[in-house]
Coordinates of N, CA and C in Angstrom, one line a residue:
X18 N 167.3 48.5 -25.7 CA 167.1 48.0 -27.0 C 167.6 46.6 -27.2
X19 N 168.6 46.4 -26.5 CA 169.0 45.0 -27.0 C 168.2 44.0 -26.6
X20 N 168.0 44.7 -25.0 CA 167.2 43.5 -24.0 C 166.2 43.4 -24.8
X21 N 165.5 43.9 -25.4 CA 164.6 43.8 -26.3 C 164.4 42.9 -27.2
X22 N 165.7 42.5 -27.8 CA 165.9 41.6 -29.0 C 165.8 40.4 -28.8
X23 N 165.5 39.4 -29.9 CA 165.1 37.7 -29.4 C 166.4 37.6 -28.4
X24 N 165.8 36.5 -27.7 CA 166.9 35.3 -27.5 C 167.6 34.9 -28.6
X25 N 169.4 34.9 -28.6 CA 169.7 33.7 -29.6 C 170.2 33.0 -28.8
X26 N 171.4 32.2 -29.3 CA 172.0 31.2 -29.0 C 173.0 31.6 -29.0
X27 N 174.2 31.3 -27.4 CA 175.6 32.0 -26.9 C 176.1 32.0 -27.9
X28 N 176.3 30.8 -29.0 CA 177.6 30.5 -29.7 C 177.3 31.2 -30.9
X29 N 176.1 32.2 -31.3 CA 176.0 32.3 -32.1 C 176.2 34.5 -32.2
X30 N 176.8 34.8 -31.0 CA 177.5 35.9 -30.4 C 178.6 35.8 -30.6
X31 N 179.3 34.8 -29.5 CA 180.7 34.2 -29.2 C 181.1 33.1 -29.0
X32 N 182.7 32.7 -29.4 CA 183.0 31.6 -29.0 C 184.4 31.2 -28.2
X33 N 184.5 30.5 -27.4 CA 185.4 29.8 -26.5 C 186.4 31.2 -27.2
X34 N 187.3 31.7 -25.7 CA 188.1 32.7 -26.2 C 188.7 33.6 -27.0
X35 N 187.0 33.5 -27.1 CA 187.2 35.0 -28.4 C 187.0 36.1 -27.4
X36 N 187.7 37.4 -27.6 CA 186.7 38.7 -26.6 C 185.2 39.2 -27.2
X37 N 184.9 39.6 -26.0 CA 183.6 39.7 -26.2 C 183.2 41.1 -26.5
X38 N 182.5 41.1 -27.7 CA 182.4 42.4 -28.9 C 181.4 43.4 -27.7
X39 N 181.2 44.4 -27.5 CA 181.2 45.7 -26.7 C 179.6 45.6 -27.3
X40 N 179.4 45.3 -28.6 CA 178.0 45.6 -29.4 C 177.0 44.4 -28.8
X41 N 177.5 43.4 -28.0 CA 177.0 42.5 -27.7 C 177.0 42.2 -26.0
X42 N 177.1 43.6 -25.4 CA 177.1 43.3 -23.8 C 175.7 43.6 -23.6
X43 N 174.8 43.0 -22.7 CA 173.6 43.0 -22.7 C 172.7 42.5 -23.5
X44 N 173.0 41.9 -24.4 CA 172.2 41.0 -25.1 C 171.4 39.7 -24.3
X45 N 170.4 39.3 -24.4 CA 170.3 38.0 -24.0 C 170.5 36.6 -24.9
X46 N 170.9 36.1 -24.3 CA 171.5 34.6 -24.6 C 171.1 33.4 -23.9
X47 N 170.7 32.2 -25.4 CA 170.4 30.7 -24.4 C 171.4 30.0 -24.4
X48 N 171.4 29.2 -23.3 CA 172.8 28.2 -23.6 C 172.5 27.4 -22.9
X49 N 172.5 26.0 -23.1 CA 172.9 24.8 -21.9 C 174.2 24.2 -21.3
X50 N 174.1 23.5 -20.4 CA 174.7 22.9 -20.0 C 174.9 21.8 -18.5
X51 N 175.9 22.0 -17.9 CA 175.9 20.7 -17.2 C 176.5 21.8 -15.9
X52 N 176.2 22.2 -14.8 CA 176.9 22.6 -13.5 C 178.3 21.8 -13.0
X53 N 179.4 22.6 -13.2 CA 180.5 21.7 -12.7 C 180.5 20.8 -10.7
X54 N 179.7 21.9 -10.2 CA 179.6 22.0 -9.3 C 180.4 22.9 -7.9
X55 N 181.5 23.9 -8.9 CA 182.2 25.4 -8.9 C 181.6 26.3 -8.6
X56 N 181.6 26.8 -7.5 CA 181.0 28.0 -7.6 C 181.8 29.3 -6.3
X57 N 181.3 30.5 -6.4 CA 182.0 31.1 -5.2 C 181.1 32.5 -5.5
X58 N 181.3 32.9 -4.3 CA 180.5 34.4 -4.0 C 180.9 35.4 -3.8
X59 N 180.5 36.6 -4.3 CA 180.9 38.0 -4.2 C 180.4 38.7 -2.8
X60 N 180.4 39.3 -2.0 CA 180.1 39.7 -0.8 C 180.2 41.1 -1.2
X61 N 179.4 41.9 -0.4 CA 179.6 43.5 -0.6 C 178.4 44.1 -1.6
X62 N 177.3 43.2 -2.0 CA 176.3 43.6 -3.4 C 174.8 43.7 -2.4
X63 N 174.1 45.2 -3.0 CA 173.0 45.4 -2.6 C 172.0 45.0 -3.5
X64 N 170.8 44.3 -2.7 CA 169.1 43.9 -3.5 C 168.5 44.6 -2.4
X65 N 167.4 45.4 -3.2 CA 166.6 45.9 -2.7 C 166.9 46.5 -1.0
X66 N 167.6 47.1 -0.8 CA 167.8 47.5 0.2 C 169.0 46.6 1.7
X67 N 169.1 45.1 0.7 CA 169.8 44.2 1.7 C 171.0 44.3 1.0
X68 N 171.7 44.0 2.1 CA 173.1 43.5 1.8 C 173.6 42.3 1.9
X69 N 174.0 42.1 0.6 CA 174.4 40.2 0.3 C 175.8 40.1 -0.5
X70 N 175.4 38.7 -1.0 CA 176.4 38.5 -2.4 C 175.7 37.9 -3.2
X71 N 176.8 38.3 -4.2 CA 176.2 37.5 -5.5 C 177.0 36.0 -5.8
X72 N 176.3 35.3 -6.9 CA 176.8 33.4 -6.7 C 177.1 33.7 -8.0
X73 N 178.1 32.8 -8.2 CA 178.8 32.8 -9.6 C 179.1 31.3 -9.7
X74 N 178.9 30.6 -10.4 CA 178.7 29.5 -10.6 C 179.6 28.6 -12.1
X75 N 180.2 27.8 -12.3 CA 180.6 27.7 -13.5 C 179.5 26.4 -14.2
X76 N 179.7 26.5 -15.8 CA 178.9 25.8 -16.3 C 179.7 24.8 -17.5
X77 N 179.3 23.9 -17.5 CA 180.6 23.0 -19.0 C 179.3 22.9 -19.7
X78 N 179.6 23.3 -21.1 CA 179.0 23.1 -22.6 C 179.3 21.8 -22.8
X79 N 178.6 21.1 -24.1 CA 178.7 19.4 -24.5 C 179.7 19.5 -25.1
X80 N 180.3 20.4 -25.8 CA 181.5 20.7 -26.4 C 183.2 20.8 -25.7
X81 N 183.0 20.6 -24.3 CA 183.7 21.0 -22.9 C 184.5 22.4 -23.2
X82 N 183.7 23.7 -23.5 CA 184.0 25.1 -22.8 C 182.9 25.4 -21.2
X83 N 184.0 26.4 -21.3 CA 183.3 26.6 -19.5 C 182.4 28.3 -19.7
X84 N 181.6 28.3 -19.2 CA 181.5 29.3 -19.2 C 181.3 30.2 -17.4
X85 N 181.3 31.4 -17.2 CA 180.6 31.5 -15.9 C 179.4 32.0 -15.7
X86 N 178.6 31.9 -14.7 CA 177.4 32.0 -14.5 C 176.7 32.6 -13.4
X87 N 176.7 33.9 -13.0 CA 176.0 35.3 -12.2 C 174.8 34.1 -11.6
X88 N 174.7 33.2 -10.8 CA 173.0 32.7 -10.6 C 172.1 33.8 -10.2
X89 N 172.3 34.4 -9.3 CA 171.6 35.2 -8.4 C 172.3 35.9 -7.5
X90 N 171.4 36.6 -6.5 CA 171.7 36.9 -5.3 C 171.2 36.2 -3.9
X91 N 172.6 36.3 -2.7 CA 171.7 35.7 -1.7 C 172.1 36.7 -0.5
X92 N 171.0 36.7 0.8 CA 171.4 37.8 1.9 C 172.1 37.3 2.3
X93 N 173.1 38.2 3.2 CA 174.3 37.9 3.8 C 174.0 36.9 5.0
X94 N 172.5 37.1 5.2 CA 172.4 36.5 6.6 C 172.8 34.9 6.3
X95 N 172.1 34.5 5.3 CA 172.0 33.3 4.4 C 173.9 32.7 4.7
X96 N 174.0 31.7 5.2 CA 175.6 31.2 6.0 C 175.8 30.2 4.4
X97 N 175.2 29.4 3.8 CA 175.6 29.1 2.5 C 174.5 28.9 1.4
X98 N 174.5 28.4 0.3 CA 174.0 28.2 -0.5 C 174.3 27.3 -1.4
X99 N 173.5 26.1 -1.7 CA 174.0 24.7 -2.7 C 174.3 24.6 -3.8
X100 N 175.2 24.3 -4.2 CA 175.9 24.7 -5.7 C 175.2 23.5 -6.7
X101 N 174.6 23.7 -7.9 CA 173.3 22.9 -8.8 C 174.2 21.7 -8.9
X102 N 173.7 20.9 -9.6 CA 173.8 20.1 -9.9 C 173.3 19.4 -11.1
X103 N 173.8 18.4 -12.1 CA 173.0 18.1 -13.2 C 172.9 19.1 -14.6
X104 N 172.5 18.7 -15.5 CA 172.0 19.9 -16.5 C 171.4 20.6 -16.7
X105 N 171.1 22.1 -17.1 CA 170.4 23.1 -16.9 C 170.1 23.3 -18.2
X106 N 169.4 24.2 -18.6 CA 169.4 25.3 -20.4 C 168.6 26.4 -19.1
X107 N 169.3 27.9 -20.0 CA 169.3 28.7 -19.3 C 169.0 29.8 -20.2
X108 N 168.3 31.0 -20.1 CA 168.7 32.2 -21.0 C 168.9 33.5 -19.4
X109 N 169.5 34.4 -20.0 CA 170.4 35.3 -19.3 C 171.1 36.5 -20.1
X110 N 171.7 37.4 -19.6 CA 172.5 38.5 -20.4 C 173.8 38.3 -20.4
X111 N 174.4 38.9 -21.4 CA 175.7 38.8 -21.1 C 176.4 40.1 -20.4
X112 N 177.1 39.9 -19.5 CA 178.1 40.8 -19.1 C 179.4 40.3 -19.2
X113 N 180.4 42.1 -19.6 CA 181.7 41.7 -19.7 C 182.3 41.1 -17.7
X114 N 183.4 40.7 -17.5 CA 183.9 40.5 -16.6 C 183.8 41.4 -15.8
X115 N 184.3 41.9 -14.2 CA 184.1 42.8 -13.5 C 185.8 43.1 -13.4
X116 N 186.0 44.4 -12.5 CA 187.4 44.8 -12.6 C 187.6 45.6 -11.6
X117 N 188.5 45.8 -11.0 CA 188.6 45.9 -9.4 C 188.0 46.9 -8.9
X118 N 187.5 48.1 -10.0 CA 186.5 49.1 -9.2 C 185.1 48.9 -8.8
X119 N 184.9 47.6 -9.4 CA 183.9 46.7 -9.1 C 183.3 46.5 -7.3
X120 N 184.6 46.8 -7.1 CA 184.5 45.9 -6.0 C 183.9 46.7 -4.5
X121 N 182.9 46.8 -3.9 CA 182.2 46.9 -3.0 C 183.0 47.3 -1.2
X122 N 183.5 46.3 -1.1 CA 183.8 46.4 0.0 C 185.5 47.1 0.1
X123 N 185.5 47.7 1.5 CA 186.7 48.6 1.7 C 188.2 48.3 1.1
X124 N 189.4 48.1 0.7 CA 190.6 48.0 0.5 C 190.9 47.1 1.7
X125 N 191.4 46.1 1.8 CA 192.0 45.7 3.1 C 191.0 44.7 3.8
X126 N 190.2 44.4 3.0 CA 188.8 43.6 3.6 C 189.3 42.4 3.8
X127 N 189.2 41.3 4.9 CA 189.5 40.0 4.7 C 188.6 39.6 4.4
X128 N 188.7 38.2 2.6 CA 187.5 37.7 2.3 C 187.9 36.1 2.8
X129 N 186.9 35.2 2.5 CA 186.7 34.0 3.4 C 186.8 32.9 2.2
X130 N 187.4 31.6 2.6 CA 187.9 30.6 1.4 C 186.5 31.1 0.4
X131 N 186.4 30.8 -0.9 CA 185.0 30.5 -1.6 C 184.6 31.9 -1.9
X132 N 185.3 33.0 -1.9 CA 185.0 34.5 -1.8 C 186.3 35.7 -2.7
X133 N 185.2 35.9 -3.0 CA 186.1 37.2 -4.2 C 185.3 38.2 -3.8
X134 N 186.4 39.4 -4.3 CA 186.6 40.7 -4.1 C 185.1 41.5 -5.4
X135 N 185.9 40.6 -6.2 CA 184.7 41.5 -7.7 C 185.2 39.7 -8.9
X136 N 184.1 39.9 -9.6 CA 183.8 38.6 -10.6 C 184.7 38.5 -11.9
X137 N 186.4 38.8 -11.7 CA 187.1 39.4 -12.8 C 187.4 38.1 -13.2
X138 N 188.3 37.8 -14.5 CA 188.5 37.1 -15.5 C 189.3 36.3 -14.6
X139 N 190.5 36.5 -14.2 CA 191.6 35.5 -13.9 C 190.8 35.2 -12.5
X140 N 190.7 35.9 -11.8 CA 190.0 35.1 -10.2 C 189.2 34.5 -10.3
X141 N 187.9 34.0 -11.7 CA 187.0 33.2 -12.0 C 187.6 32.0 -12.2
X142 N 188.7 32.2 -13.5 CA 189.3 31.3 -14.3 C 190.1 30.3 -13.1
X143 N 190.7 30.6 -11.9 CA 191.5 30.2 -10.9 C 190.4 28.9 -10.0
X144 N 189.7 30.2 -9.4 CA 189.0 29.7 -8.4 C 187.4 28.4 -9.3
X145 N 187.1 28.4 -10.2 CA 186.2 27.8 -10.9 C 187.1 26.6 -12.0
X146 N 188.0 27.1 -12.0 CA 188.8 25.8 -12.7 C 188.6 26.2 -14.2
X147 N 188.6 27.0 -14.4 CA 187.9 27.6 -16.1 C 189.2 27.2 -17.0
X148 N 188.9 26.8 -18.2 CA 190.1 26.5 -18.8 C 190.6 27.6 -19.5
X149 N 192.2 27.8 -19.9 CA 192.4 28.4 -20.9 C 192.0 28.1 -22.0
X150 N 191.4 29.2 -23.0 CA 190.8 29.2 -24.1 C 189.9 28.5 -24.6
X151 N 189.2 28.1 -23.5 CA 188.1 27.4 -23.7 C 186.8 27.7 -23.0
X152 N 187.0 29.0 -22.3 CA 185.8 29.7 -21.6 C 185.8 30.7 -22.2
X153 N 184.1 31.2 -22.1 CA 183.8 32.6 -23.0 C 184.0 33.7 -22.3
X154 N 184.0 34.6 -23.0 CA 184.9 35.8 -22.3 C 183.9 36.7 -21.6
X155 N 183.1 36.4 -20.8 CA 181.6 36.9 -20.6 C 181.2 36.3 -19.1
X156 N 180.4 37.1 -18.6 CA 179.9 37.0 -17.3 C 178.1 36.6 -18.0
X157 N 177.7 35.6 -17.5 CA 176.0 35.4 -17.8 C 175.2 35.9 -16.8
X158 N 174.4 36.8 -16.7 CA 173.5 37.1 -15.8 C 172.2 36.1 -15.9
X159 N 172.2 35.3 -15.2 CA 171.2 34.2 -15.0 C 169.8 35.2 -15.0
X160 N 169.0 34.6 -15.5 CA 167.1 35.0 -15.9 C 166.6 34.3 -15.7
X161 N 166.4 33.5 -16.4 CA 166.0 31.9 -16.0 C 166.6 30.6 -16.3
X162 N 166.2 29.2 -15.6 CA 166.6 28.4 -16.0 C 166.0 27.2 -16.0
X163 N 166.1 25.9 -16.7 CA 165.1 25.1 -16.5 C 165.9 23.4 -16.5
X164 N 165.7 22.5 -15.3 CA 164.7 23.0 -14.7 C 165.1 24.5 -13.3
X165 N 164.4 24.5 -12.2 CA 164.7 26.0 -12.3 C 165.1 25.5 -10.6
X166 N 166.1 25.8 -9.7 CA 166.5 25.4 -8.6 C 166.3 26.4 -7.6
X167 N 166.0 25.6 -6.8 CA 165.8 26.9 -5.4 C 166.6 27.5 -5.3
X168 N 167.2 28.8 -5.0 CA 168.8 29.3 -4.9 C 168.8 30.9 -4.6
X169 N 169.4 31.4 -5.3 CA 169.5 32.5 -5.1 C 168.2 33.4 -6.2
X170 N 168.7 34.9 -5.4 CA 167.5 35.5 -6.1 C 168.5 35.9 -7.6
X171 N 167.9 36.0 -9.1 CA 168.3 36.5 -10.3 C 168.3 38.2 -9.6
X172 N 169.6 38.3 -10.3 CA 169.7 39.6 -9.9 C 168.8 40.7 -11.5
X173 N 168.1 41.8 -11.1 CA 167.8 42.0 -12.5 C 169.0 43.1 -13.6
X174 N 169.1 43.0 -14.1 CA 170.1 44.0 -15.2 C 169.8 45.6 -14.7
X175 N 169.0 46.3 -14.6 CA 168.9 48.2 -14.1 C 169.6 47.9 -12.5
X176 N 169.3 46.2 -11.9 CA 169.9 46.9 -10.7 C 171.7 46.5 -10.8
X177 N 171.8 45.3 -11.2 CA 173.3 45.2 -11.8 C 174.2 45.7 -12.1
X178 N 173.8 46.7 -13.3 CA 175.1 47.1 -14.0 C 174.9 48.1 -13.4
X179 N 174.5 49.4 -12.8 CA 174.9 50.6 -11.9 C 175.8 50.4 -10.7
X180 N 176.3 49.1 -10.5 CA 177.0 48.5 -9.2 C 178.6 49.3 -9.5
X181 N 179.2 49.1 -10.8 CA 180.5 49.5 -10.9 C 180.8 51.1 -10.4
X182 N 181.5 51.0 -9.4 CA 182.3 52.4 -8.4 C 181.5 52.4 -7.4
X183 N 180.4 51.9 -7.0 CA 179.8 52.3 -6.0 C 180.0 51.5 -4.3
X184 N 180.5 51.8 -3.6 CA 180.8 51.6 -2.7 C 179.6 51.3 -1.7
X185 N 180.4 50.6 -0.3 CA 179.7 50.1 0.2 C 178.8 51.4 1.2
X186 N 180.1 52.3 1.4 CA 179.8 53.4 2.4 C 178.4 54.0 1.7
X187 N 178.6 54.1 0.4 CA 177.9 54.7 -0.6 C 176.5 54.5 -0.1
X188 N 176.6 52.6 -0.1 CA 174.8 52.5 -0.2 C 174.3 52.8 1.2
X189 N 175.2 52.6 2.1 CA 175.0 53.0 3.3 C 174.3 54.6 4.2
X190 N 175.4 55.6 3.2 CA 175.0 56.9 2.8 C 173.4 56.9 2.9
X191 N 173.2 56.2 1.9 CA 171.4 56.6 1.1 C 170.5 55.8 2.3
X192 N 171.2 54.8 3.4 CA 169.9 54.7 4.0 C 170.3 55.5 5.2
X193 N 171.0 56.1 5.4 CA 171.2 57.5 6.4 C 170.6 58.7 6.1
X194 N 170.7 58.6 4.7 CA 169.4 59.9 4.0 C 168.0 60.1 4.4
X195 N 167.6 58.3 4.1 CA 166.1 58.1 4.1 C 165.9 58.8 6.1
X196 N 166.7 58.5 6.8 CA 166.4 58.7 8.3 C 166.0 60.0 8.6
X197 N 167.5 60.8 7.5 CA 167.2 62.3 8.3 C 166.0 63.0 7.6
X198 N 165.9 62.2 6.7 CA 164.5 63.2 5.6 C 163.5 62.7 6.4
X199 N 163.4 61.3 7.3 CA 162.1 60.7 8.1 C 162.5 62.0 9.3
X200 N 163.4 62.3 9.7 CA 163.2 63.3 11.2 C 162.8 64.5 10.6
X201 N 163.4 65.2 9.7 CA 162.9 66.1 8.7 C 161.8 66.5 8.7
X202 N 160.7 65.3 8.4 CA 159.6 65.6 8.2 C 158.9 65.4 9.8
X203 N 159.5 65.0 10.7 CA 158.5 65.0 12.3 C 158.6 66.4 12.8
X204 N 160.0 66.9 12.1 CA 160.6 68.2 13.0 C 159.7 69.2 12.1
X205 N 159.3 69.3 11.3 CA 158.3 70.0 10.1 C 156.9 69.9 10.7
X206 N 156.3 68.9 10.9 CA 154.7 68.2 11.4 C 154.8 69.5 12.7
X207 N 155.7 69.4 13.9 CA 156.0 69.5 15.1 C 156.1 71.1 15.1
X208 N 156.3 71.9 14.1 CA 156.7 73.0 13.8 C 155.2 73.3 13.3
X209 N 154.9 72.7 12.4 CA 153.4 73.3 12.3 C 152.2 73.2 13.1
X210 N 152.4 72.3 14.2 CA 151.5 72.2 14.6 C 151.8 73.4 16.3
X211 N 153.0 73.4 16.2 CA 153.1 74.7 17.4 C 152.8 75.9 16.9
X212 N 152.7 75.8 15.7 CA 152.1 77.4 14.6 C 150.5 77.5 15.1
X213 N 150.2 76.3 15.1 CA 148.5 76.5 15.0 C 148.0 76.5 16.0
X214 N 148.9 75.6 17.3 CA 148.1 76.1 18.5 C 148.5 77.9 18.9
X215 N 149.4 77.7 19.0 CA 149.6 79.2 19.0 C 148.6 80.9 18.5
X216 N 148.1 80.2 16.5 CA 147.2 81.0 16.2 C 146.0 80.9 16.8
X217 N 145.7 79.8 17.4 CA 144.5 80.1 18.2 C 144.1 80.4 19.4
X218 N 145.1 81.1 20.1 CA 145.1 81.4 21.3 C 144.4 83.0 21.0
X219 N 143.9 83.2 22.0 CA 143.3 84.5 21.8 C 143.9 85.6 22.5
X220 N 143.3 87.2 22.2 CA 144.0 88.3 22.8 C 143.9 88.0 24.7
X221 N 144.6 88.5 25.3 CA 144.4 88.2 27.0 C 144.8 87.0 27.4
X222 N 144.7 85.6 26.4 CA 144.9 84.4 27.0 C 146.1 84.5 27.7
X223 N 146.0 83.6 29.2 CA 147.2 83.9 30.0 C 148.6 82.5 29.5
X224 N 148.0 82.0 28.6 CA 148.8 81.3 28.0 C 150.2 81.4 27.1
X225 N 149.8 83.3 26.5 CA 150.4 83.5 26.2 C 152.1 83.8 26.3
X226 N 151.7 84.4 27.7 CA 152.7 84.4 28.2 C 153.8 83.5 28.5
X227 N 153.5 82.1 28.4 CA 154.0 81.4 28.8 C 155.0 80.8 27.1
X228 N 156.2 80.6 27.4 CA 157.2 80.1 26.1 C 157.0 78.5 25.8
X229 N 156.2 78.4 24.8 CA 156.2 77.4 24.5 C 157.5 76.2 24.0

């Protein structure tokens, strides 16, 4: 239902360090601005079956608040990706911050300069330079933007927000599923079709005898 609702305008949700009201997660919102040229990635996030990260990017308002900004997703294989440049206008959803059950990859993981664990408030505010009380208390899920840069893929919102608790072993699980249900069904094919040669063998055949 919300997604549903117009576009408004961020500031007309929230503003520079206010918290962000619970009635207003998932909303979409437009906002402009200017790319600081800040940005860092999440590692441990599944698209469509790949395993990547997601880009988080910061953004300065004309009014200088910062906000941050979800761009997209990119595959792991992908070694980097160009942080924008210039001014953007954007609409997107809002998400609250992430929090350490967020976080994908095992306890103990070493991450690499430019790399976070999960997209939480103080690790953004650090690593992106975000000001006190002057950044919105909200994660932007990028939709579109204009003009619109080559980069990562927008991640969409149904695959997004099911991400919190779910582990990496997890998604891993489900494509060990898809294998054994694929042998499953050869070892089923293979089974019926030794049923049928079988029914057709006749009384006397000296085939019988023999253990298939």
């Amino acid at each position: 239902e919300r997604q549903s609702s117009a576009v408004v305008p961020l500031t007309d949700l929230l503003a520079p360090g206010a918290a962000l009201d619970e009635r207003d997660v998932d909303r979409r919102v437009e906002v402009a601005g200017t790319w600081t040229g800040a940005q860092v990635t999440v590692p441990g996030r599944v698209l469509e079956s790949t395993m990547g990260s997601h880009v988080v990017a910061a953004l300065r308002l004309a009014d200088g608040s910062s906000l941050a900004v979800l761009r997209g997703w990119v595959p792991e294989t992908q070694e980097s990706v160009d942080v924008p440049a210039g001014a953007v206008a954007l609409v997107g959803t809002l998400r609250p911050y992430e929090t350490q059950a967020d976080s994908t990859l095992a306890p103990g993981t070493t991450y690499d300069p430019g790399e976070l664990p999960y997209a939480g408030r103080d690790a953004l505010a650090e690593t992106l330079d975000l000001p006190s009380g002057r950044t919105y208390d909200a994660v932007v899920l990028l939709e579109t933007a204009q003009p619109a840069p080559d980069g990562p893929t927008p991640v969409p919102l149904d695959v997004y927000a099911p991400q919190q608790g779910v582990g990496l072993w997890q998604h891993l699980s489900y494509s060990a599923q898809w294998w054994v249900f694929g042998l499953a069904a050869l070892a089923f094919w293979a089974y019926q079709v030794r049923q049928a040669v079988r029914g057709e063998r006749q009384p006397g055949d000296p085939a019988e005898a023999v253990e298939v």
